[in-house]
Structures are given as C-alpha cells and as structure tokens.
Coordinates of C-alpha atoms in Angstrom, one line a residue:
X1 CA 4.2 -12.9 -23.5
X2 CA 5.1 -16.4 -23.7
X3 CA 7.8 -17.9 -21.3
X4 CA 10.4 -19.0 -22.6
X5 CA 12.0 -20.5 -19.6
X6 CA 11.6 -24.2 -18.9
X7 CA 10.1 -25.4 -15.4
X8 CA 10.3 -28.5 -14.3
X9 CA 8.1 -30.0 -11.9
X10 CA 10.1 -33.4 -11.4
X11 CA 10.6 -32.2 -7.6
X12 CA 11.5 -29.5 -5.3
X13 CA 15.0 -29.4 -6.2
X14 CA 14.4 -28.5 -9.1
X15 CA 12.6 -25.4 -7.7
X16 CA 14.6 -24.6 -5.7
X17 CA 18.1 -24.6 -7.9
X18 CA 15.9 -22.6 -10.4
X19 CA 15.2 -20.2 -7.7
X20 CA 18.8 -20.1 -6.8
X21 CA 19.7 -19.0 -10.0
X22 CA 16.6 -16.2 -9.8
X23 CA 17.8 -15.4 -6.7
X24 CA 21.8 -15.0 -8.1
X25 CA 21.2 -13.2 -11.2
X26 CA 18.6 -10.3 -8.8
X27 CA 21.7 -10.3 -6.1
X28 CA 24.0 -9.9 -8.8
X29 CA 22.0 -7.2 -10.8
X30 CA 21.4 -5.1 -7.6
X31 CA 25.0 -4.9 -7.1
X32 CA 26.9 -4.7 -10.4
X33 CA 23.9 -3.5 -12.6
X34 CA 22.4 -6.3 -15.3
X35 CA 24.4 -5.4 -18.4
X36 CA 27.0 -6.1 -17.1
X37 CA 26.1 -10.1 -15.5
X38 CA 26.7 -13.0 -17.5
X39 CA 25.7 -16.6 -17.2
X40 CA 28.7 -17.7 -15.9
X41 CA 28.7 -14.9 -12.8
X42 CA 25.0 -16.6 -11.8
X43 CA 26.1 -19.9 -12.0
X44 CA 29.1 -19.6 -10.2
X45 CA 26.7 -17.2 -7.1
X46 CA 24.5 -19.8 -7.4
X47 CA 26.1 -22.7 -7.1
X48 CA 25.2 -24.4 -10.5
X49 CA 27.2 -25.3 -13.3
X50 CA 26.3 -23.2 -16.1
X51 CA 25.1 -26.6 -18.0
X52 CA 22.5 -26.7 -15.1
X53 CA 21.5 -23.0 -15.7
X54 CA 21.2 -23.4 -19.4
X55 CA 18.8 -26.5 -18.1
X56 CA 15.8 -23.6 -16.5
X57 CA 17.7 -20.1 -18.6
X58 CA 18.4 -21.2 -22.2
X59 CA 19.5 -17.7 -22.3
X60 CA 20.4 -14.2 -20.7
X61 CA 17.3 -12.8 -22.1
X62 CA 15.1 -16.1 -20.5
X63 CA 17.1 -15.1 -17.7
X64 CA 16.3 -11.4 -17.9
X65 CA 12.5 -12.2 -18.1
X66 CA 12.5 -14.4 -15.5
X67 CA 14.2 -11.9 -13.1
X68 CA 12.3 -8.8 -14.3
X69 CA 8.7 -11.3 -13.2
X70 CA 10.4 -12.4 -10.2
X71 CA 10.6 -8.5 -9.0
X72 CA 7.2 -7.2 -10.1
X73 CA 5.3 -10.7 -8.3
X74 CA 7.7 -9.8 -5.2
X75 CA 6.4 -6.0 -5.3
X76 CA 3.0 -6.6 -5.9
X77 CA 3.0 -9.4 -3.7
X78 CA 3.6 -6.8 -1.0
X79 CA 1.3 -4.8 -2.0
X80 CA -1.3 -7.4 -2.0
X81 CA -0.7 -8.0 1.6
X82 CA -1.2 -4.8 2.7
X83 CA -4.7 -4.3 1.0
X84 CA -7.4 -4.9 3.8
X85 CA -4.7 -3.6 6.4
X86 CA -7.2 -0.1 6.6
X87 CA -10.1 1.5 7.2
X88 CA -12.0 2.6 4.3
X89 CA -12.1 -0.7 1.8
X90 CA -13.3 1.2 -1.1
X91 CA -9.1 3.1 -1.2
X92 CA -7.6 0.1 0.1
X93 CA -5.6 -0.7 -3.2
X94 CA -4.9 3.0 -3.5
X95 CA -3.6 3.1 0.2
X96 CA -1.4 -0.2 -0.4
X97 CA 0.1 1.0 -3.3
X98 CA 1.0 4.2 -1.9
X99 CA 2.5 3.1 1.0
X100 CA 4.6 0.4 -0.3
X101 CA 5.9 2.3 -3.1
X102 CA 6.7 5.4 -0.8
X103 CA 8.7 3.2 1.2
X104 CA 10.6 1.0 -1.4
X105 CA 14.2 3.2 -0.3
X106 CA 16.9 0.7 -1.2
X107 CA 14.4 -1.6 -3.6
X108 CA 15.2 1.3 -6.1
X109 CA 18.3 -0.7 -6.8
X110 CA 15.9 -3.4 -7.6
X111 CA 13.4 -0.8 -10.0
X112 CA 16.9 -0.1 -11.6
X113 CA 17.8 -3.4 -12.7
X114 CA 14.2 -4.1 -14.0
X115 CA 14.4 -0.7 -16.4
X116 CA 17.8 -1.4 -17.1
X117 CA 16.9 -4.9 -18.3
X118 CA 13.4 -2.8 -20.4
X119 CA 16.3 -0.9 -22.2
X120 CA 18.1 -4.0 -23.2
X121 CA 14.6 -5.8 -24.0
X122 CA 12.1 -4.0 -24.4
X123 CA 9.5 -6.3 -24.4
X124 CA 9.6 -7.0 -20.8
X125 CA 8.5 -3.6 -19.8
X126 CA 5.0 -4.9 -20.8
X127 CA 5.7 -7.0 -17.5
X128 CA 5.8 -4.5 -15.5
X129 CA 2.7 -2.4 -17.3
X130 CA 0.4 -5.2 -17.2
X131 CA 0.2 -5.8 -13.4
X132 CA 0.4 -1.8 -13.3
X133 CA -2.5 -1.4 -15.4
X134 CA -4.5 -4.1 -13.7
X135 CA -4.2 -2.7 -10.5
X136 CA -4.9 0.6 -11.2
X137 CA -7.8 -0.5 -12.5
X138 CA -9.2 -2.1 -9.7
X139 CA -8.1 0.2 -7.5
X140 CA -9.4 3.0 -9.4
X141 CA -12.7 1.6 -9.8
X142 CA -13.2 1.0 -6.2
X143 CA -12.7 4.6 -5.2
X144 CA -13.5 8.1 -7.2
X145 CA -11.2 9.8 -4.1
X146 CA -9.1 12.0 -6.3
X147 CA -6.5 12.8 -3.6
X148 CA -5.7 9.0 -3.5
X149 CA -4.9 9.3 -7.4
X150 CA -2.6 12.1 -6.8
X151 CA -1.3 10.4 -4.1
X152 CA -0.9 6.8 -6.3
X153 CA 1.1 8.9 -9.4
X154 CA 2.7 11.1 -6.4
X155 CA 4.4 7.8 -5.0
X156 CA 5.5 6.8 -8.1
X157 CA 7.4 10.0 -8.7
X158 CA 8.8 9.8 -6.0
X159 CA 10.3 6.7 -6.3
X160 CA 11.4 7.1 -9.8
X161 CA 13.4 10.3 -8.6
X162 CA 15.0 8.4 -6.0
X163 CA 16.4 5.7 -8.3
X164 CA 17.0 8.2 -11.0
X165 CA 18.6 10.5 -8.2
X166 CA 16.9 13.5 -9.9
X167 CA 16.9 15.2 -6.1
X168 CA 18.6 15.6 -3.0
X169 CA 15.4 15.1 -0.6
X170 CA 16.4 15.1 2.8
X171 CA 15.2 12.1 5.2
X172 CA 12.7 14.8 7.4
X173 CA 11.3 16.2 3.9
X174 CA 11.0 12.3 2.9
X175 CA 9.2 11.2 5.8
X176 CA 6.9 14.5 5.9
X177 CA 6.1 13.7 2.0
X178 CA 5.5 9.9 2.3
X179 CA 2.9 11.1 5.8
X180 CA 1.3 13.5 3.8
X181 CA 0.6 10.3 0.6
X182 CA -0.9 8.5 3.5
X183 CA -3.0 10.8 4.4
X184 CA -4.9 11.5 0.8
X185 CA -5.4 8.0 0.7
X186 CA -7.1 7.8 3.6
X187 CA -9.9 10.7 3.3

C-alpha cells in the first residue's frame, strides 16, 4: 500500500507536530468513534491549524491510514517486546501474542476504531492482515505445539468478543480464561 501521507524530515518538529496530530485523531477516535472526527476536531486537540494538518494529512482517509499503522506498530511493538521474555524459544511468538492480546481490556476501544476505520476504507484492513499474517507465520513455524495455536485464535476471540460485547464474562472467569491461554503456550 503506498503512503500517501507526506513526512518530512526537515527536523524534529516536524515529527513531532505530525505525531501530535496521530496522537489527536487516536485520542479522539477512542472517545467519540472515527466516523464521527473531522479534521478540524484534530487540529483543534492537537494544537495545529488545520492548514498545518493538511501539510502531513492531505486527507481524512491519509489520516485514517496513518492512524490505523500507528495502532497495529503500537500493538505489535508490544508484542515484540515480550518475545524472549520465556522459557521455551521455539513458542515465544505464540506466548507473546497470547498474552498481550488476552490482556488488551480497554485497547478494545483502540481495535474498534481501527475496524471502524476497515469499514469506511477497506483497504486498510490489509494493514492489519499483513503484520497478522507475518507473524503467524513465524510464530507458527517455530513451534508445531497445537495447544499454543488454539491458544493464539483463542485470544483473539476473546478479544473480539470483548470489543464487540458479544458476552458478559465476569472478571474471575476472565482471569481463569486468560491463565488457562498461558498455560497452552507454555507446554
């Protein structure tokens, strides 16, 4: 996919005002949902005028991309960190994956914004299913433990129920499910 949003590496400001803006329009999304945020609503949380958000987001849908990146680096950013953090190397991705995803709670609110912003363009769901695919790859490749597959896909659902709200799981059935996802990753 090819960005469409301009960086420009004249200095740190310019980072960092672009990251403002990321930063605004993910605040902003969390809270009042990404159809309904305009341009006008990051500039003004950001601090920028909207001349200088149209300078690094020509567009909301620039804008969308840039956010819906922005998420999946954060999230498997974390992930990244906690491969190496176990015993058994060979279901390290597997156990990293599960355990961050278990314990996303409120970053649902972040997963909603980023399918939210896949319904209005679809195109940046192959975002999120490219660094899915890659790193179920290699972390199916390193291990043939089925258990941490079912755990991997388990996670995932459980996730996606808790930002869909498709059940009322209580906190001591949460935790019990989320101990029992660590543990098939780690036989």
């Amino acid at each position: 996919m090819a960005k469409r949003v301009k960086e420009n590496a004249a200095g740190a400001g310019d980072i960092d005002t672009r990251q403002r803006l990321l930063d605004a329009m993910i605040a902003l999304a969390e809270t009042s949902g990404v159809a309904s945020v305009t341009l006008e609503a990051v500039s003004a949380h950001a601090g920028v005028s909207k001349g200088g958000l149209l300078h690094y987001f020509p567009n909301k849908a620039a804008l969308l991309e840039a956010m819906v990146e922005e998420i999946v680096r954060r999230y498997y950013d974390r992930i990244a960190a906690r491969v190496g953090q176990g015993p058994e190397p060979e279901d390290a991705v597997a156990r990293a994956y599960v355990a961050t995803s278990a314990n996303l709670g409120p970053g649902t609110k972040l997963w909603t914004a980023v399918l939210t912003a896949s319904l209005l363009q679809p195109s940046l769901l192959e975002i999120l299913r490219d660094r899915s695919r890659q790193l179920w790859a290699e972390g199916m490749k390193q291990t043939d433990n089925v258990d941490a597959a079912v755990a991997w896909l388990a996670a995932d659902g459980l996730w996606l129920s808790e930002m869909l709200g498709l059940y009322e799981v209580t906190p001591e059935l949460r935790a019990a499910v989320t101990a029992r996802l660590a543990e098939l990753t780690a036989q």
